[in-house]
CSV table of C-alpha atoms in Angstrom, one decimal:
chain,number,residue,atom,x,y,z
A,1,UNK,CA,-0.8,-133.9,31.5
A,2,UNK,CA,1.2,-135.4,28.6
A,3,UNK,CA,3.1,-132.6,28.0
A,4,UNK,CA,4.7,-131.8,24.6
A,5,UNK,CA,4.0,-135.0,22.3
A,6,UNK,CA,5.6,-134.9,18.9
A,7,UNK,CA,5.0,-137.7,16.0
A,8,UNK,CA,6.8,-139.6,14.2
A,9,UNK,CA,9.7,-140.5,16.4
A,10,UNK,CA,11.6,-141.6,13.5
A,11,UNK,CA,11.0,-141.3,9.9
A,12,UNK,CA,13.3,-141.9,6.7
A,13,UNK,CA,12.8,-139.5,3.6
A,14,UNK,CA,14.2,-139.1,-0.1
A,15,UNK,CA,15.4,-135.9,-1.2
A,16,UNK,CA,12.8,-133.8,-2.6
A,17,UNK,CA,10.0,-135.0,-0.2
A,18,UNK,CA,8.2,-133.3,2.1
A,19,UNK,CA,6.7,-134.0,5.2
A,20,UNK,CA,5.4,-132.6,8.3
A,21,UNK,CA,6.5,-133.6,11.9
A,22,UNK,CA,3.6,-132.9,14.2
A,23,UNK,CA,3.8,-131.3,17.7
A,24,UNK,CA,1.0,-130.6,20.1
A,25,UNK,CA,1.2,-129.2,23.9
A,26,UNK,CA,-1.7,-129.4,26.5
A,27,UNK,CA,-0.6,-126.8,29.0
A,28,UNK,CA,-2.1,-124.1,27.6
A,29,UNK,CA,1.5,-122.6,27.2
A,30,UNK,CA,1.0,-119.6,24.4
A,31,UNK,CA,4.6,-120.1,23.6
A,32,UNK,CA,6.0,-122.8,20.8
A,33,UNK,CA,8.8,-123.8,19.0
A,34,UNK,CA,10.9,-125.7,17.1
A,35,UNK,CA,14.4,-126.5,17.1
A,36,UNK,CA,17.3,-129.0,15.9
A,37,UNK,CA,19.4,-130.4,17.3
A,38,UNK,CA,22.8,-131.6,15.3
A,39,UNK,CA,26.0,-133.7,16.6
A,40,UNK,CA,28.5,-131.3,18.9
A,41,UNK,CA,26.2,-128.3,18.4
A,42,UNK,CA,23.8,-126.5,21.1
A,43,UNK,CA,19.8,-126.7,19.9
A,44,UNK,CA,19.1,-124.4,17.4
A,45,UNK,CA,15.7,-122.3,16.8
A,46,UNK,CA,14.0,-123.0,13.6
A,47,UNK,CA,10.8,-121.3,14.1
A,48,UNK,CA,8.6,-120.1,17.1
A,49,UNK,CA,5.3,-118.9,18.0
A,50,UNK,CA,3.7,-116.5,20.2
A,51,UNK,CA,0.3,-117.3,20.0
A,52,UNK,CA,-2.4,-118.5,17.7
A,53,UNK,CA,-2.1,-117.2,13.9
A,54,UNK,CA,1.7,-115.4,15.1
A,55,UNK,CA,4.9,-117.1,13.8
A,56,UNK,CA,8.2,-116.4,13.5
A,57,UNK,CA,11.6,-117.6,11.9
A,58,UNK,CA,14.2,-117.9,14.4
A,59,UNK,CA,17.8,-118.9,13.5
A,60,UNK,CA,18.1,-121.5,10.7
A,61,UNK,CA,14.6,-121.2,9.1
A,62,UNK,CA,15.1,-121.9,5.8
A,63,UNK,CA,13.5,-125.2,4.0
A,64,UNK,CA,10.9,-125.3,6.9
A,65,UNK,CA,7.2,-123.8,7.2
A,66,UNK,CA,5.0,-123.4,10.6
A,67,UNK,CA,1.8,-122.4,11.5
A,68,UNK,CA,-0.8,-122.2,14.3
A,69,UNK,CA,-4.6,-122.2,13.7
A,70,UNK,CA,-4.7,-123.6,17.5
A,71,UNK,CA,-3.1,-122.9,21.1
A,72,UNK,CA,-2.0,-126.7,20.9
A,73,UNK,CA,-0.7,-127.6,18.1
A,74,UNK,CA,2.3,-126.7,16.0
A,75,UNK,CA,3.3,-128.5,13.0
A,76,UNK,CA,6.7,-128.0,10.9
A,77,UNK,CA,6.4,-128.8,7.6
A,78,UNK,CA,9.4,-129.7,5.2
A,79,UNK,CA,8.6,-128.6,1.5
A,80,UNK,CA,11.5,-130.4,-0.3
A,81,UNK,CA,13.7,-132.2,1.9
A,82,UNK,CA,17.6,-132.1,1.9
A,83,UNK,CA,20.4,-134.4,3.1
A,84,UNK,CA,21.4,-131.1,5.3
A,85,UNK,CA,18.0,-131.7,7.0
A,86,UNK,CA,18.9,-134.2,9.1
A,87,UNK,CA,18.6,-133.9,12.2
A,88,UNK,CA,17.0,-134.8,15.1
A,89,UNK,CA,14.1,-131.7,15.8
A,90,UNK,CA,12.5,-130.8,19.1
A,91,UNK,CA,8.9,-129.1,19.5
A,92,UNK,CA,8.9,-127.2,22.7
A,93,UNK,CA,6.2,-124.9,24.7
A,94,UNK,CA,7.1,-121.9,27.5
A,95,UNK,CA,5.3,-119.9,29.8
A,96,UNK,CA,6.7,-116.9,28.0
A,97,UNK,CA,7.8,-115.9,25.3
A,98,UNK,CA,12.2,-116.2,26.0
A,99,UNK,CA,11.0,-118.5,29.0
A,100,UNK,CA,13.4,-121.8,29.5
A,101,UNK,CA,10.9,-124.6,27.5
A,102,UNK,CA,9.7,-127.8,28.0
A,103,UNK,CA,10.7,-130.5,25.4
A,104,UNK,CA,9.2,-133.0,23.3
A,105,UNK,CA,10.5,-136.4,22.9
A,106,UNK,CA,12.0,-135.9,19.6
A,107,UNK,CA,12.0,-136.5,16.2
A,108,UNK,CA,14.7,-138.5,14.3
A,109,UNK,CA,14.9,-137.3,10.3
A,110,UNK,CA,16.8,-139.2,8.2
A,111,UNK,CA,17.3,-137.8,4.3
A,112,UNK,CA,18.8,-140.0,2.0
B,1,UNK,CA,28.5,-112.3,20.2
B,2,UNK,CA,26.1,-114.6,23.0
B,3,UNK,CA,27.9,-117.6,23.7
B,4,UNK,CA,27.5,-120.8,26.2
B,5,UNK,CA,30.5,-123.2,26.1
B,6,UNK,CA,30.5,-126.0,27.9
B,7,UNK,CA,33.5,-128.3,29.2
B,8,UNK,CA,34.8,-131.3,29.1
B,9,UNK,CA,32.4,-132.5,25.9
B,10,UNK,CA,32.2,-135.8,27.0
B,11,UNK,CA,33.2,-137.6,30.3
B,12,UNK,CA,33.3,-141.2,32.1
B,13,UNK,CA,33.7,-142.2,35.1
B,14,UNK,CA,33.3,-144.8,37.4
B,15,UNK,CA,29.9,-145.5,39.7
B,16,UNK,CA,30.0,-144.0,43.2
B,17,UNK,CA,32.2,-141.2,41.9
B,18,UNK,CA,31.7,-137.3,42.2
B,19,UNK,CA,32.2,-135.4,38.6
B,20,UNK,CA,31.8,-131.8,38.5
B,21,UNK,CA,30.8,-130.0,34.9
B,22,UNK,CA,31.4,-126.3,33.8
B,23,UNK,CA,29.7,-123.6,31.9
B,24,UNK,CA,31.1,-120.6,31.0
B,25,UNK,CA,28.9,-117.7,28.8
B,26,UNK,CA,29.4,-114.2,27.8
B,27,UNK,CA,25.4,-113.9,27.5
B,28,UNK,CA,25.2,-110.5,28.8
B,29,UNK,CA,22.6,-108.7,29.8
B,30,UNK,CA,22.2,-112.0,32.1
B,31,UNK,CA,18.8,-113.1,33.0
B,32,UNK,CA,18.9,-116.5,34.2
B,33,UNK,CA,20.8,-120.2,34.0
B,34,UNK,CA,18.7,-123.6,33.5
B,35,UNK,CA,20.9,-127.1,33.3
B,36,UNK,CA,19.2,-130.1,31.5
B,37,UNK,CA,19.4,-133.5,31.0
B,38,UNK,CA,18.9,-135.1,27.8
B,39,UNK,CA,18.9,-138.9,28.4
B,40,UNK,CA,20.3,-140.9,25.1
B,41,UNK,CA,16.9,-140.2,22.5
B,42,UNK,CA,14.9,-138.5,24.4
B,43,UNK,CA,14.3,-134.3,25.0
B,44,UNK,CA,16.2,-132.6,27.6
B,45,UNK,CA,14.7,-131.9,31.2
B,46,UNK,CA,15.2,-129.3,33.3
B,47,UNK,CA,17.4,-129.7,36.5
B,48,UNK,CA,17.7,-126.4,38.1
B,49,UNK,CA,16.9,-123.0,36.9
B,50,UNK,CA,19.8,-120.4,38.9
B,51,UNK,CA,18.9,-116.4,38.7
B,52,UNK,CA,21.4,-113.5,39.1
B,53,UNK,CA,21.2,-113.8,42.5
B,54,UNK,CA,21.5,-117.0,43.6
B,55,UNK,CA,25.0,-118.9,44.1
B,56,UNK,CA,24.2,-122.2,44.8
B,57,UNK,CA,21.0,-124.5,44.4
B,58,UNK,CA,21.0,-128.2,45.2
B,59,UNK,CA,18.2,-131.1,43.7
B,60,UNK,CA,18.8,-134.2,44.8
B,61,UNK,CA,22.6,-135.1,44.2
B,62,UNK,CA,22.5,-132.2,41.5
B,63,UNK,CA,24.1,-129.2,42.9
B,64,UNK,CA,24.7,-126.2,40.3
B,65,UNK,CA,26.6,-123.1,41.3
B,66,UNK,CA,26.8,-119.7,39.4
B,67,UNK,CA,29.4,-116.7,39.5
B,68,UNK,CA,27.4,-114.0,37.6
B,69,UNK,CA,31.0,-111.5,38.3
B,70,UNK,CA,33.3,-114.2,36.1
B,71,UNK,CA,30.3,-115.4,34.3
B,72,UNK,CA,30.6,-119.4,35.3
B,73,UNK,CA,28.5,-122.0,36.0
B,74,UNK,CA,28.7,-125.6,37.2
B,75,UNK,CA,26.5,-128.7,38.2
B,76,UNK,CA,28.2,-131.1,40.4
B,77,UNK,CA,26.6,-134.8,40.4
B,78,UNK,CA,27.8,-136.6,43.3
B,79,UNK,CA,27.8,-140.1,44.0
B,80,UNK,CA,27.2,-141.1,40.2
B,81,UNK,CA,24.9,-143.6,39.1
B,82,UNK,CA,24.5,-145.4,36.2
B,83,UNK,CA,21.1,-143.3,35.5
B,84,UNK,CA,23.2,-140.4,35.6
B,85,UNK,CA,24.3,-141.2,31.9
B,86,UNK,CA,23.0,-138.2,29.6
B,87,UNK,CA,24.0,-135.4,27.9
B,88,UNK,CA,23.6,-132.3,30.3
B,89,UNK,CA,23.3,-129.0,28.6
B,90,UNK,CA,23.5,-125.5,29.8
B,91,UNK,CA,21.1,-122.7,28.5
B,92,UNK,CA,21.3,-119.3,29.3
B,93,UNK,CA,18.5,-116.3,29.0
B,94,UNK,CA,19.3,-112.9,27.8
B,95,UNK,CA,17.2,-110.3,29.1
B,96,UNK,CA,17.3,-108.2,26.1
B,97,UNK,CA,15.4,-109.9,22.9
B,98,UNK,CA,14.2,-112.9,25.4
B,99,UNK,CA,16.5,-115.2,23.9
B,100,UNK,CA,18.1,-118.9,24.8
B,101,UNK,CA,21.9,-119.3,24.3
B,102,UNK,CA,22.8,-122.8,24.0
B,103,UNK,CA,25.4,-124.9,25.0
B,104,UNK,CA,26.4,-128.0,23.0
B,105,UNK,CA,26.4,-130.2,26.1
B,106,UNK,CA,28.3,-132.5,27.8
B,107,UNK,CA,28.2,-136.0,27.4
B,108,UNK,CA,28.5,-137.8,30.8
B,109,UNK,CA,28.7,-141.6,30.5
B,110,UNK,CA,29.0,-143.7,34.1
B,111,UNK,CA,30.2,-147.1,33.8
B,112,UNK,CA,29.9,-149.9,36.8
């Protein structure tokens, strides 16, 4: 199994891009997320998922979209990026739903 | 308010040596307790997952504790290698709205 795979691992934007960091899992997990993870902080949820066609915004949603057509995948999407977007972000998948996840590798956002 | 804080932030010591690294939350009701390691640019692991009931649970040289009554955790790393350099982080479940508390981590860096 590969896990959670997330692409790009790194990627540079201007302000007022958008983009959309992808993030797929292949242990059937029904449970996804997103989070972001900032210097001297603890991870923070941006957005999760409870199944197929169910979303939700968890703590610091605003400036990003989700969806989930499939079990597997589970794409964030920046409409308009902002410097206060960088970050690096974290796709992750659970057993259940408040279940301790499994982690991507990661990826690194720089917005100039 | 559901808090994880974690101390020192960030640590070094030398190779060979035992460091010890705390956790302290007033996540309450209390679920469960699951340590990571987050190597430098990658997503955290999981160590050890402790429930209410258990005190102590060992993996490898990992060892974490947890005092539910005084709401404390710890993961001792003994005999410290240079692979032992990572961020570990401490994340606690609440058993009411299935959420993750976070702790920012501490930074452990071992040096030969």
């Amino acid at each position: 199994n590969a896990g959670v795979t997330q692409t790009p691992k790194f990627q540079v934007l201007k302000t007022g891009q958008s983009m959309t960091l992808q993030c797929a899992q292949d242990m059937n997990h029904e449970y996804m997320s997103w989070y972001r993870q900032d210097p001297g902080m603890g991870l923070r949820l941006i957005h999760y998922s409870v199944g197929a066609g169910i979303t939700d915004q968890g703590e610091v949603p605003n400036g990003y979209n989700v969806s989930r057509s499939t079990t597997e995948d589970f794409p964030l999407r920046l409409l308009s990026a902002a410097p206060s977007q960088t970050s690096v972000y974290f796709c992750a998948s659970s057993y259940t739903l408040g279940g301790f996840p499994y982690f991507g590798p990661g990826t690194r956002l720089l917005v100039l | 308010k559901n808090q994880v804080e974690q101390s020192p932030q960030s640590l070094i010591i030398l190779e060979g040596k035992n460091c010890t690294l705390q956790c302290n939350y007033t996540v309450s009701p209390f679920s469960n307790l699951r340590w990571y390691k987050q190597d430098t640019g990658r997503g955290p692991v999981s160590l050890t997952i402790m429930t209410f009931s258990e005190n102590t649970k060992s993996n490898g040289r990992y060892t974490a504790t947890l005092d539910a009554d005084t709401k404390q955790s710890s993961l001792h790393i003994t005999a410290s290698q240079l692979s032992d350099s990572a961020s570990y982080i401490c994340v606690v479940s609440a058993k009411e709205g299935n959420k993750l508390v976070f702790g920012a981590g501490t930074i452990l860096r071992v040096k030969s």
